[in-house]
Amino acid sequence: MQSDSDTMVPPDQALPAAARLMLSRWRGLAGEESGLPGLHALAPALIPADLLPWTMTFRRDAARHLSYGVVGEELTFLFHENPRGKPVLYYAAPEIREARYAIIHQALDEGMPVWYLGRVLFEFTSVQVGRLGLPTRTENGEALLLVYLPLTPLPGAAERGARKGENPGDVVWLGRGPE
C-alpha cells in the first residue's frame, strides 16, 4: 500500500552513499526472507565500520512502548552512559518525543525504511544528521535499526557536551523495493 509520502520519495541516488549502501543491504535481506530481515543478519556484520559507532536499536514491547540501546561509542559519549532500555528520547520535550515515536511506530507497522533529517545538539554547536531507520525483526518481536549519518563535521572531542534536544526534521519514506 502506498501512502502520499511514497510518491514524493527521491531516488536512492539523493541519499548519501553510506545510506544507499545500508538501504541496499537491507533490501537484499528483505528480499531473501519473508517479512522483515533479521536484526542479527544485518547488524553488525553488514554495517560499515565508520557507521557502527552511530547505530542504535529501537525496540517495541507488546504494549508498544519504545526503548533503545546504543551500539557505538560516539552515541554512548553523547549520553554519558549507555542508555539501554530507557524510553526513546527520554530527555526530549514531549512534543518532539511524540513526533519521533510516530515515525518509529509507522516504520515498524509498515515494515518501511525511513530517512529523516535532524540535528544532534552539543553544548557549543550542533551537527546535522540524517537518520536511516531500517525495520528488522528480532527473536522476540520487532526492532528498528537506526543508523545516524553525520552530514556536517563533528565537533572536536574537547568541545563535546551533553545532548540538549532534537528536531524531528523532514521525513522521507523510502519504500521496500528498489527505486
PDB file of C-alpha atoms in Angstrom:
ATOM      1  CA  MET A   1       0.000   0.000   0.000  1.00  0.00           C
ATOM      2  CA  GLN A   2       1.425   3.362  -0.988  1.00  0.00           C
ATOM      3  CA  SER A   3       0.904   6.491   1.026  1.00  0.00           C
ATOM      4  CA  ASP A   4       1.066  10.050  -0.273  1.00  0.00           C
ATOM      5  CA  SER A   5       4.584  10.354   1.077  1.00  0.00           C
ATOM      6  CA  ASP A   6       5.726   7.393  -1.051  1.00  0.00           C
ATOM      7  CA  THR A   7       5.060   9.410  -4.198  1.00  0.00           C
ATOM      8  CA  MET A   8       7.493  12.103  -3.051  1.00  0.00           C
ATOM      9  CA  VAL A   9      10.401   9.728  -2.425  1.00  0.00           C
ATOM     10  CA  PRO A  10      13.608  10.961  -4.042  1.00  0.00           C
ATOM     11  CA  PRO A  11      15.597   8.389  -5.991  1.00  0.00           C
ATOM     12  CA  ASP A  12      18.077   6.465  -3.875  1.00  0.00           C
ATOM     13  CA  GLN A  13      20.838   8.495  -5.524  1.00  0.00           C
ATOM     14  CA  ALA A  14      19.704  11.529  -3.469  1.00  0.00           C
ATOM     15  CA  LEU A  15      20.787   9.744  -0.268  1.00  0.00           C
ATOM     16  CA  PRO A  16      24.384   9.890   0.961  1.00  0.00           C
ATOM     17  CA  ALA A  17      26.471   6.954  -0.298  1.00  0.00           C
ATOM     18  CA  ALA A  18      26.597   5.272   3.124  1.00  0.00           C
ATOM     19  CA  ALA A  19      22.787   5.435   3.426  1.00  0.00           C
ATOM     20  CA  ARG A  20      22.379   3.981  -0.087  1.00  0.00           C
ATOM     21  CA  LEU A  21      24.718   1.128   0.841  1.00  0.00           C
ATOM     22  CA  MET A  22      22.820   0.309   4.048  1.00  0.00           C
ATOM     23  CA  LEU A  23      19.436   0.549   2.292  1.00  0.00           C
ATOM     24  CA  SER A  24      20.669  -1.773  -0.463  1.00  0.00           C
ATOM     25  CA  ARG A  25      21.893  -4.322   2.086  1.00  0.00           C
ATOM     26  CA  TRP A  26      18.569  -4.131   3.957  1.00  0.00           C
ATOM     27  CA  ARG A  27      16.613  -4.619   0.724  1.00  0.00           C
ATOM     28  CA  GLY A  28      18.776  -7.623  -0.196  1.00  0.00           C
ATOM     29  CA  LEU A  29      17.979  -9.299   3.112  1.00  0.00           C
ATOM     30  CA  ALA A  30      14.296  -8.343   2.943  1.00  0.00           C
ATOM     31  CA  GLY A  31      14.103  -9.996  -0.494  1.00  0.00           C
ATOM     32  CA  GLU A  32      15.585 -13.250   0.817  1.00  0.00           C
ATOM     33  CA  GLU A  33      13.224 -13.676   3.753  1.00  0.00           C
ATOM     34  CA  SER A  34       9.512 -13.345   4.246  1.00  0.00           C
ATOM     35  CA  GLY A  35       8.701 -10.174   6.136  1.00  0.00           C
ATOM     36  CA  LEU A  36      11.371  -8.083   7.794  1.00  0.00           C
ATOM     37  CA  PRO A  37      15.020  -9.124   7.749  1.00  0.00           C
ATOM     38  CA  GLY A  38      16.520 -10.362  10.997  1.00  0.00           C
ATOM     39  CA  LEU A  39      18.370  -7.762  13.035  1.00  0.00           C
ATOM     40  CA  HIS A  40      21.355 -10.054  13.548  1.00  0.00           C
ATOM     41  CA  ALA A  41      21.646 -10.746   9.807  1.00  0.00           C
ATOM     42  CA  LEU A  42      22.190  -7.031   9.209  1.00  0.00           C
ATOM     43  CA  ALA A  43      23.931  -5.806  12.342  1.00  0.00           C
ATOM     44  CA  PRO A  44      26.761  -5.593  12.989  1.00  0.00           C
ATOM     45  CA  ALA A  45      28.206  -7.599  10.074  1.00  0.00           C
ATOM     46  CA  LEU A  46      26.761  -5.526   7.223  1.00  0.00           C
ATOM     47  CA  ILE A  47      27.204  -2.099   8.823  1.00  0.00           C
ATOM     48  CA  PRO A  48      30.327  -0.241   7.661  1.00  0.00           C
ATOM     49  CA  ALA A  49      32.820   0.269  10.485  1.00  0.00           C
ATOM     50  CA  ASP A  50      32.547   4.072  10.311  1.00  0.00           C
ATOM     51  CA  LEU A  51      28.757   3.898  10.820  1.00  0.00           C
ATOM     52  CA  LEU A  52      28.702   1.270  13.553  1.00  0.00           C
ATOM     53  CA  PRO A  53      29.525   3.753  16.345  1.00  0.00           C
ATOM     54  CA  TRP A  54      26.490   5.828  15.270  1.00  0.00           C
ATOM     55  CA  THR A  55      23.993   2.955  15.203  1.00  0.00           C
ATOM     56  CA  MET A  56      21.153   2.377  17.662  1.00  0.00           C
ATOM     57  CA  THR A  57      18.376  -0.160  18.052  1.00  0.00           C
ATOM     58  CA  PHE A  58      14.835   0.811  18.968  1.00  0.00           C
ATOM     59  CA  ARG A  59      12.688  -1.987  20.389  1.00  0.00           C
ATOM     60  CA  ARG A  60       8.940  -2.081  20.908  1.00  0.00           C
ATOM     61  CA  ASP A  61       7.269  -4.242  23.530  1.00  0.00           C
ATOM     62  CA  ALA A  62       3.764  -5.748  23.437  1.00  0.00           C
ATOM     63  CA  ALA A  63       2.318  -2.512  24.879  1.00  0.00           C
ATOM     64  CA  ARG A  64       4.041  -0.559  22.049  1.00  0.00           C
ATOM     65  CA  HIS A  65       6.456   1.168  24.447  1.00  0.00           C
ATOM     66  CA  LEU A  66       9.736   2.062  22.749  1.00  0.00           C
ATOM     67  CA  SER A  67      13.143   1.671  24.319  1.00  0.00           C
ATOM     68  CA  TYR A  68      16.582   1.846  22.803  1.00  0.00           C
ATOM     69  CA  GLY A  69      20.119   0.622  23.061  1.00  0.00           C
ATOM     70  CA  VAL A  70      23.276   2.343  21.976  1.00  0.00           C
ATOM     71  CA  VAL A  71      25.528   0.267  19.764  1.00  0.00           C
ATOM     72  CA  GLY A  72      28.520   2.548  19.313  1.00  0.00           C
ATOM     73  CA  GLU A  73      30.930   4.620  21.325  1.00  0.00           C
ATOM     74  CA  GLU A  74      30.037   8.012  19.821  1.00  0.00           C
ATOM     75  CA  LEU A  75      26.417   7.867  20.983  1.00  0.00           C
ATOM     76  CA  THR A  76      27.446   6.468  24.357  1.00  0.00           C
ATOM     77  CA  PHE A  77      29.720   9.507  24.676  1.00  0.00           C
ATOM     78  CA  LEU A  78      26.845  11.831  23.813  1.00  0.00           C
ATOM     79  CA  PHE A  79      24.622  10.341  26.501  1.00  0.00           C
ATOM     80  CA  HIS A  80      27.486   9.968  29.010  1.00  0.00           C
ATOM     81  CA  GLU A  81      26.207   6.429  29.553  1.00  0.00           C
ATOM     82  CA  ASN A  82      24.771   3.526  27.624  1.00  0.00           C
ATOM     83  CA  PRO A  83      21.043   4.244  27.955  1.00  0.00           C
ATOM     84  CA  ARG A  84      19.969   0.705  27.033  1.00  0.00           C
ATOM     85  CA  GLY A  85      16.365   0.150  27.963  1.00  0.00           C
ATOM     86  CA  LYS A  86      15.493   3.808  28.560  1.00  0.00           C
ATOM     87  CA  PRO A  87      12.483   5.234  26.746  1.00  0.00           C
ATOM     88  CA  VAL A  88      13.261   6.717  23.344  1.00  0.00           C
ATOM     89  CA  LEU A  89      14.107  10.441  23.589  1.00  0.00           C
ATOM     90  CA  TYR A  90      13.948  10.229  27.371  1.00  0.00           C
ATOM     91  CA  TYR A  91      15.373  13.743  27.717  1.00  0.00           C
ATOM     92  CA  ALA A  92      13.474  15.390  24.834  1.00  0.00           C
ATOM     93  CA  ALA A  93      10.487  17.701  25.079  1.00  0.00           C
ATOM     94  CA  PRO A  94       7.160  15.782  24.951  1.00  0.00           C
ATOM     95  CA  GLU A  95       6.097  17.164  21.547  1.00  0.00           C
ATOM     96  CA  ILE A  96       9.405  16.173  19.955  1.00  0.00           C
ATOM     97  CA  ARG A  97       9.249  12.744  21.591  1.00  0.00           C
ATOM     98  CA  GLU A  98       5.710  12.106  20.302  1.00  0.00           C
ATOM     99  CA  ALA A  99       6.598  13.183  16.757  1.00  0.00           C
ATOM    100  CA  ARG A 100       9.560  10.786  16.731  1.00  0.00           C
ATOM    101  CA  TYR A 101       7.502   7.957  18.250  1.00  0.00           C
ATOM    102  CA  ALA A 102       5.018   8.307  15.394  1.00  0.00           C
ATOM    103  CA  ILE A 103       7.819   7.911  12.820  1.00  0.00           C
ATOM    104  CA  ILE A 104       9.258   4.839  14.540  1.00  0.00           C
ATOM    105  CA  HIS A 105       5.856   3.167  15.006  1.00  0.00           C
ATOM    106  CA  GLN A 106       4.907   3.779  11.369  1.00  0.00           C
ATOM    107  CA  ALA A 107       8.216   2.339  10.136  1.00  0.00           C
ATOM    108  CA  LEU A 108       7.708  -0.788  12.247  1.00  0.00           C
ATOM    109  CA  ASP A 109       3.983  -1.121  11.449  1.00  0.00           C
ATOM    110  CA  GLU A 110       4.532  -0.857   7.695  1.00  0.00           C
ATOM    111  CA  GLY A 111       7.958  -2.501   7.520  1.00  0.00           C
ATOM    112  CA  MET A 112       9.084   0.585   5.629  1.00  0.00           C
ATOM    113  CA  PRO A 113      12.583   2.095   5.811  1.00  0.00           C
ATOM    114  CA  VAL A 114      12.666   5.803   6.527  1.00  0.00           C
ATOM    115  CA  TRP A 115      15.176   8.643   6.088  1.00  0.00           C
ATOM    116  CA  TYR A 116      14.806  11.780   8.128  1.00  0.00           C
ATOM    117  CA  LEU A 117      16.892  14.810   8.919  1.00  0.00           C
ATOM    118  CA  GLY A 118      17.552  16.468  12.223  1.00  0.00           C
ATOM    119  CA  ARG A 119      20.276  17.774  14.464  1.00  0.00           C
ATOM    120  CA  VAL A 120      22.218  16.342  17.356  1.00  0.00           C
ATOM    121  CA  LEU A 121      22.922  19.256  19.635  1.00  0.00           C
ATOM    122  CA  PHE A 122      26.172  19.603  21.529  1.00  0.00           C
ATOM    123  CA  GLU A 123      26.932  22.155  24.214  1.00  0.00           C
ATOM    124  CA  PHE A 124      28.701  24.524  21.815  1.00  0.00           C
ATOM    125  CA  THR A 125      27.392  23.519  18.397  1.00  0.00           C
ATOM    126  CA  SER A 126      25.012  21.184  16.637  1.00  0.00           C
ATOM    127  CA  VAL A 127      25.598  18.621  13.928  1.00  0.00           C
ATOM    128  CA  GLN A 128      23.124  17.967  11.130  1.00  0.00           C
ATOM    129  CA  VAL A 129      22.476  14.253  10.796  1.00  0.00           C
ATOM    130  CA  GLY A 130      20.446  12.049   8.546  1.00  0.00           C
ATOM    131  CA  ARG A 131      18.833   9.089  10.219  1.00  0.00           C
ATOM    132  CA  LEU A 132      18.225   5.896   8.286  1.00  0.00           C
ATOM    133  CA  GLY A 133      15.652   3.711  10.024  1.00  0.00           C
ATOM    134  CA  LEU A 134      15.623   0.089   8.856  1.00  0.00           C
ATOM    135  CA  PRO A 135      12.837  -2.120  10.257  1.00  0.00           C
ATOM    136  CA  THR A 136      14.095  -5.541  11.321  1.00  0.00           C
ATOM    137  CA  ARG A 137      12.788  -8.421  13.359  1.00  0.00           C
ATOM    138  CA  THR A 138      14.268  -9.991  16.447  1.00  0.00           C
ATOM    139  CA  GLU A 139      13.577 -13.314  18.121  1.00  0.00           C
ATOM    140  CA  ASN A 140      11.118 -11.551  20.443  1.00  0.00           C
ATOM    141  CA  GLY A 141       9.449  -9.153  18.030  1.00  0.00           C
ATOM    142  CA  GLU A 142      10.425  -6.125  16.023  1.00  0.00           C
ATOM    143  CA  ALA A 143      13.250  -3.619  16.184  1.00  0.00           C
ATOM    144  CA  LEU A 144      14.228  -0.567  14.225  1.00  0.00           C
ATOM    145  CA  LEU A 145      17.904  -0.318  13.429  1.00  0.00           C
ATOM    146  CA  LEU A 146      18.665   3.388  13.330  1.00  0.00           C
ATOM    147  CA  VAL A 147      21.866   4.495  11.643  1.00  0.00           C
ATOM    148  CA  TYR A 148      22.922   8.105  12.166  1.00  0.00           C
ATOM    149  CA  LEU A 149      24.888   9.661   9.317  1.00  0.00           C
ATOM    150  CA  PRO A 150      26.617  12.912  10.312  1.00  0.00           C
ATOM    151  CA  LEU A 151      26.124  15.368   7.437  1.00  0.00           C
ATOM    152  CA  THR A 152      28.291  18.144   8.885  1.00  0.00           C
ATOM    153  CA  PRO A 153      31.697  17.901  10.578  1.00  0.00           C
ATOM    154  CA  LEU A 154      31.685  16.614  14.120  1.00  0.00           C
ATOM    155  CA  PRO A 155      32.968  18.972  16.802  1.00  0.00           C
ATOM    156  CA  GLY A 156      36.327  18.164  18.343  1.00  0.00           C
ATOM    157  CA  ALA A 157      36.364  15.961  21.427  1.00  0.00           C
ATOM    158  CA  ALA A 158      37.233  18.923  23.665  1.00  0.00           C
ATOM    159  CA  GLU A 159      34.109  20.776  22.510  1.00  0.00           C
ATOM    160  CA  ARG A 160      31.631  17.954  23.010  1.00  0.00           C
ATOM    161  CA  GLY A 161      28.982  18.294  25.671  1.00  0.00           C
ATOM    162  CA  ALA A 162      25.654  16.772  26.626  1.00  0.00           C
ATOM    163  CA  ARG A 163      22.895  16.420  24.062  1.00  0.00           C
ATOM    164  CA  LYS A 164      20.279  19.125  24.634  1.00  0.00           C
ATOM    165  CA  GLY A 165      17.470  18.084  22.268  1.00  0.00           C
ATOM    166  CA  GLU A 166      16.485  17.192  18.720  1.00  0.00           C
ATOM    167  CA  ASN A 167      14.309  18.419  15.872  1.00  0.00           C
ATOM    168  CA  PRO A 168      12.236  15.753  14.062  1.00  0.00           C
ATOM    169  CA  GLY A 169      13.064  17.331  10.696  1.00  0.00           C
ATOM    170  CA  ASP A 170      11.998  16.131   7.284  1.00  0.00           C
ATOM    171  CA  VAL A 171      10.765  12.558   6.829  1.00  0.00           C
ATOM    172  CA  VAL A 172      11.059  10.539   3.608  1.00  0.00           C
ATOM    173  CA  TRP A 173       9.639   7.026   3.355  1.00  0.00           C
ATOM    174  CA  LEU A 174      11.982   5.023   1.169  1.00  0.00           C
ATOM    175  CA  GLY A 175       9.849   2.056   0.082  1.00  0.00           C
ATOM    176  CA  ARG A 176      10.603  -1.637   0.383  1.00  0.00           C
ATOM    177  CA  GLY A 177      11.927  -2.300  -3.119  1.00  0.00           C
ATOM    178  CA  PRO A 178      14.500  -0.726  -5.397  1.00  0.00           C
ATOM    179  CA  GLU A 179      13.689   2.677  -6.818  1.00  0.00           C
TER     180      GLU A 179
END
